[in-house]
Short mmCIF file of C-alpha atoms and ligand atoms in Angstrom, two decimals:
data_model
loop_
_atom_site.label_atom_id
_atom_site.label_comp_id
_atom_site.label_asym_id
_atom_site.label_seq_id
_atom_site.Cartn_x
_atom_site.Cartn_y
_atom_site.Cartn_z
CA UNK A 4 66.61 -120.77 -14.26
CA UNK A 5 66.62 -124.39 -13.27
CA UNK A 6 69.30 -125.75 -15.52
CA UNK A 7 72.46 -123.82 -14.67
CA UNK A 8 75.49 -126.09 -15.01
CA UNK A 9 78.32 -123.55 -15.15
CA UNK A 10 78.93 -120.02 -13.86
CA UNK A 11 81.32 -117.63 -15.58
CA UNK A 12 82.33 -114.45 -13.73
CA UNK A 13 83.50 -111.17 -15.14
CA UNK A 14 86.69 -109.89 -13.48
CA UNK A 15 86.81 -106.07 -13.50
CA UNK A 16 84.29 -104.31 -11.26
CA UNK A 17 82.64 -107.67 -10.54
CA UNK A 18 85.27 -109.69 -8.63
CA UNK A 19 88.00 -107.02 -8.60
CA UNK A 20 87.56 -103.32 -7.89
CA UNK A 21 88.90 -101.97 -11.19
CA UNK A 22 87.39 -98.50 -10.68
CA UNK A 23 89.25 -98.05 -7.39
CA UNK A 24 92.56 -99.13 -8.97
CA UNK A 25 92.00 -96.85 -11.97
CA UNK A 26 91.33 -93.83 -9.75
CA UNK A 27 94.25 -94.50 -7.42
CA UNK A 28 96.64 -95.06 -10.35
CA UNK A 29 95.63 -91.76 -11.96
CA UNK A 30 95.88 -89.96 -8.63
CA UNK A 31 99.34 -91.42 -8.11
CA UNK A 32 100.39 -90.27 -11.60
CA UNK A 33 99.13 -86.76 -10.90
CA UNK A 34 100.89 -86.58 -7.54
CA UNK A 35 104.16 -87.95 -8.82
CA UNK A 36 105.00 -85.07 -11.09
CA UNK A 37 102.80 -82.07 -11.71
CA UNK A 38 104.59 -81.69 -15.03
CA UNK A 39 102.79 -84.75 -16.38
CA UNK A 40 99.49 -82.89 -16.61
CA UNK A 41 100.64 -79.30 -16.24
CA UNK A 42 98.31 -77.41 -13.96
CA UNK A 43 95.41 -79.81 -14.38
CA UNK A 44 94.26 -81.06 -11.00
CA UNK A 45 93.51 -84.73 -10.36
CA UNK A 46 89.67 -84.38 -10.46
CA UNK A 47 89.87 -82.93 -13.98
CA UNK A 48 92.36 -85.59 -15.13
CA UNK A 49 90.14 -88.32 -13.68
CA UNK A 50 86.88 -87.04 -15.16
CA UNK A 51 88.53 -86.50 -18.54
CA UNK A 52 90.04 -89.99 -18.51
CA UNK A 53 86.69 -91.50 -17.52
CA UNK A 54 85.10 -89.85 -20.55
CA UNK A 55 87.86 -90.95 -22.94
CA UNK A 56 88.53 -94.52 -21.82
CA UNK A 57 85.08 -96.10 -22.47
CA UNK A 58 85.03 -94.70 -26.00
CA UNK A 59 88.55 -96.01 -26.62
CA UNK A 60 87.56 -99.48 -25.36
CA UNK A 61 84.41 -99.40 -27.47
CA UNK A 62 86.46 -98.69 -30.59
CA UNK A 63 89.00 -101.34 -29.56
CA UNK A 64 86.17 -103.87 -29.13
CA UNK A 65 84.95 -103.07 -32.64
CA UNK A 66 88.44 -103.51 -34.08
CA UNK A 67 88.68 -99.82 -34.98
CA UNK A 68 91.70 -99.39 -32.66
CA UNK A 69 94.67 -101.69 -32.25
CA UNK A 70 95.77 -102.64 -28.75
CA UNK A 71 98.54 -100.02 -28.91
CA UNK A 72 96.09 -97.37 -30.05
CA UNK A 73 93.88 -98.22 -27.11
CA UNK A 74 96.68 -98.42 -24.56
CA UNK A 75 98.61 -95.30 -25.58
CA UNK A 76 95.88 -93.46 -27.49
CA UNK A 77 93.81 -92.88 -24.36
CA UNK A 78 96.78 -91.04 -22.83
CA UNK A 79 97.36 -89.06 -26.03
CA UNK A 80 93.74 -87.94 -25.83
CA UNK A 81 94.07 -87.23 -22.11
CA UNK A 82 97.17 -85.11 -22.64
CA UNK A 83 95.60 -83.30 -25.59
CA UNK A 84 92.71 -82.37 -23.31
CA UNK A 85 94.68 -81.55 -20.15
CA UNK A 86 98.26 -80.75 -21.10
CA UNK A 87 99.04 -80.77 -24.86
CA UNK A 88 102.66 -79.77 -24.20
CA UNK A 89 103.18 -83.22 -22.66
CA UNK A 90 101.91 -85.17 -25.66
CA UNK A 91 105.31 -86.71 -26.47
CA UNK A 92 105.20 -88.52 -23.11
CA UNK A 93 101.95 -90.36 -23.81
CA UNK A 94 103.62 -93.75 -24.22
CA UNK A 95 105.68 -93.42 -21.04
CA UNK A 96 102.60 -92.26 -19.19
CA UNK A 97 100.56 -95.22 -20.47
CA UNK A 98 103.20 -97.65 -19.16
CA UNK A 99 103.51 -95.83 -15.86
CA UNK A 100 99.75 -95.85 -15.43
CA UNK A 101 99.55 -99.63 -15.91
CA UNK A 102 102.35 -100.25 -13.40
CA UNK A 103 100.59 -98.09 -10.80
CA UNK A 104 97.20 -99.61 -11.65
CA UNK A 105 98.56 -103.00 -10.60
CA UNK A 106 99.52 -101.64 -7.18
CA UNK A 107 95.89 -100.97 -6.29
CA UNK A 108 94.07 -104.15 -7.29
CA UNK A 109 91.76 -105.36 -4.54
CA UNK A 110 88.63 -107.53 -4.35
CA UNK A 111 85.11 -106.13 -4.43
CA UNK A 112 83.64 -106.57 -0.93
CA UNK A 113 82.01 -109.98 -0.65
CA UNK A 114 82.71 -111.03 -4.23
CA UNK A 115 85.55 -113.49 -3.59
CA UNK A 116 83.49 -115.20 -0.89
CA UNK A 117 80.54 -115.52 -3.28
CA UNK A 118 82.84 -116.83 -6.01
CA UNK A 119 84.25 -119.45 -3.66
CA UNK A 120 80.87 -120.56 -2.37
CA UNK A 121 79.53 -120.79 -5.94
CA UNK A 122 82.51 -122.94 -6.85
CA UNK A 123 81.60 -125.35 -4.05
CA UNK A 124 78.29 -126.03 -5.84
CA UNK A 125 78.97 -125.57 -9.54
CA UNK A 126 82.00 -125.38 -11.83
CA UNK A 127 83.06 -121.76 -12.34
CA UNK A 128 85.26 -119.80 -14.70
CA UNK A 129 86.38 -116.28 -15.51
CA UNK A 130 85.50 -114.51 -18.76
CA UNK A 131 87.08 -111.09 -19.05
CA UNK A 132 87.86 -108.33 -21.49
CA UNK A 133 91.21 -106.67 -21.13
CA UNK A 134 94.83 -106.81 -22.08
CA UNK A 135 96.15 -110.32 -21.56
CA UNK A 136 99.21 -109.34 -19.53
CA UNK A 137 97.15 -107.25 -17.08
CA UNK A 138 94.45 -109.87 -16.66
CA UNK A 139 97.00 -112.67 -16.21
CA UNK A 140 98.82 -110.53 -13.63
CA UNK A 141 95.57 -110.03 -11.72
CA UNK A 142 95.06 -113.79 -11.59
CA UNK A 143 98.64 -114.21 -10.41
CA UNK A 144 98.07 -111.69 -7.62
CA UNK A 145 94.90 -113.52 -6.54
CA UNK A 146 95.80 -117.15 -7.38
CA UNK A 147 92.72 -118.52 -5.65
CA UNK A 148 90.57 -117.26 -8.55
CA UNK A 149 92.43 -119.31 -11.12
CA UNK A 150 92.91 -122.25 -8.78
CA UNK A 151 89.16 -122.61 -8.32
CA UNK A 152 88.28 -121.95 -11.98
CA UNK A 153 87.70 -124.63 -14.59
CA UNK A 154 88.26 -122.14 -17.41
CA UNK A 155 89.89 -118.74 -17.90
CA UNK A 156 88.86 -116.82 -21.02
CA UNK A 157 90.60 -113.52 -21.80
CA UNK A 158 89.32 -111.60 -24.80
CA UNK A 159 92.70 -110.66 -26.22
CA UNK A 160 93.81 -114.28 -26.21
CA UNK A 161 90.72 -115.31 -28.19
CA UNK A 162 90.54 -112.39 -30.60
CA UNK A 163 87.07 -111.07 -29.75
CA UNK A 164 85.94 -108.72 -27.02
CA UNK A 165 82.64 -108.76 -25.14
CA UNK A 166 79.90 -108.19 -26.14
CA UNK A 167 80.86 -110.17 -29.26
CA UNK A 168 78.84 -113.38 -29.08
CA UNK A 169 81.76 -115.31 -30.55
CA UNK A 170 83.67 -114.79 -27.29
CA UNK A 171 80.77 -116.21 -25.25
CA UNK A 172 80.42 -119.14 -27.65
CA UNK A 173 84.14 -119.81 -27.37
CA UNK A 174 83.81 -119.80 -23.57
CA UNK A 175 80.85 -122.22 -23.73
CA UNK A 176 82.62 -124.65 -26.03
CA UNK A 177 85.76 -124.49 -23.89
CA UNK A 178 83.82 -126.07 -21.01
CA UNK A 179 81.54 -128.12 -23.25
CA UNK A 180 78.33 -126.70 -21.78
CA UNK A 181 75.42 -125.48 -23.89
CA UNK A 182 74.70 -121.75 -23.86
CA UNK A 183 71.32 -122.04 -22.14
CA UNK A 184 72.94 -123.78 -19.15
CA UNK A 185 75.50 -121.07 -18.39
CA UNK A 186 75.08 -118.16 -15.99
CA UNK A 187 77.24 -115.07 -16.47
CA UNK A 188 77.91 -112.69 -13.59
CA UNK A 189 79.02 -109.20 -14.59
CA UNK A 190 78.57 -105.47 -14.03
CA UNK A 191 78.44 -104.01 -17.53
CA UNK A 192 75.12 -103.74 -19.33
CA UNK A 193 76.67 -103.55 -22.77
CA UNK A 194 79.47 -106.09 -22.37
CA UNK A 195 77.97 -108.56 -19.93
CA UNK A 196 74.17 -108.32 -20.10
CA UNK A 197 73.80 -107.69 -23.82
CA UNK A 198 76.65 -110.06 -24.67
CA UNK A 199 75.42 -112.83 -22.41
CA UNK A 200 71.80 -112.53 -23.48
CA UNK A 201 72.89 -112.42 -27.11
CA UNK A 202 74.68 -115.72 -26.63
CA UNK A 203 71.66 -117.32 -24.96
CA UNK A 204 73.19 -117.36 -21.47
CA UNK A 205 71.50 -116.43 -18.20
CA UNK A 206 72.92 -113.26 -16.64
CA UNK A 207 73.25 -112.06 -13.05
CA UNK A 208 73.82 -108.34 -13.46
CA UNK A 209 75.86 -106.80 -10.63
CA UNK A 210 74.04 -103.48 -10.67
CA UNK A 211 71.51 -101.42 -8.73
CA UNK A 212 69.49 -100.96 -11.92
CA UNK A 213 66.36 -102.99 -12.55
CA UNK A 214 65.86 -105.09 -15.65
CA UNK A 215 62.94 -107.02 -17.09
CA UNK A 216 65.01 -108.79 -19.71
CA UNK A 217 64.28 -112.53 -19.78
CA UNK A 218 66.89 -114.69 -18.05
CA UNK A 219 68.51 -111.64 -16.41
CA UNK A 220 68.35 -110.62 -12.77
CA UNK A 221 70.19 -107.79 -11.09
CA UNK A 222 71.73 -107.74 -7.63
CA UNK A 223 74.01 -105.62 -5.44
CA UNK A 224 74.34 -107.91 -2.44
CA UNK A 225 76.74 -110.83 -2.82
CA UNK A 226 75.05 -112.74 0.01
CA UNK A 227 71.77 -112.55 -1.91
CA UNK A 228 73.59 -113.76 -5.01
CA UNK A 229 74.97 -116.75 -3.09
CA UNK A 230 71.52 -117.58 -1.74
CA UNK A 231 70.09 -117.51 -5.26
CA UNK A 232 72.80 -119.89 -6.46
CA UNK A 233 72.14 -122.23 -3.55
CA UNK A 234 68.42 -122.11 -4.42
CA UNK A 235 69.21 -123.16 -7.99
CA UNK A 236 71.54 -125.99 -6.98
CA UNK A 237 69.45 -127.41 -4.17
CA UNK A 238 66.04 -127.03 -5.82
CA UNK A 239 64.27 -130.36 -5.37
MG1 MG B 28 83.31 -105.59 -15.60
#
């Protein structure tokens, strides 16, 4: 990995703690009005949502669901599972969830510091799946991320979602760097590791799982990540 010229970072659960915001937003919804989910307690609502949402996003990434079907459909499925009598409120609930979700965005410990120190050595960017308005709002809340970035790539604005290689190729051509000289930093095996490898990028996988895939290394410690980047940049 001697020829890295650009580092793209994933946003959710890599730089920003999406999982925390998702849990707190659902908890807030449950606490606000018990009528939303009938007698279903928060742990059941959360575990049900966490089963439904990845499948919805998978279908959205394959083009099987529209954005609206993804955004509202996950709450239709959640209500069907937890409180079918409330099904007519799925759309309102979906909007309310997103508003609450935004209240709980916060950085992953150590990630912003690593992002900033990487940016001192190499040009960086952000490559993220997600609804454009949410991802833009996250960047607005943490303006340093966009300020330091040379490129922001949001799947919905391009028309392909990770792990579609076309999204990675779009991101590479946007910064005019060849695929084999880009490092991607992300937490998802399917979206980030498989997508990045498929595009011919190097991948730093933010995970406690091991991998022997070529051009992929995993890490959980952002200080170790920063040291690896410094090793690449300052290698004689
Ligand atoms: Mg992620």
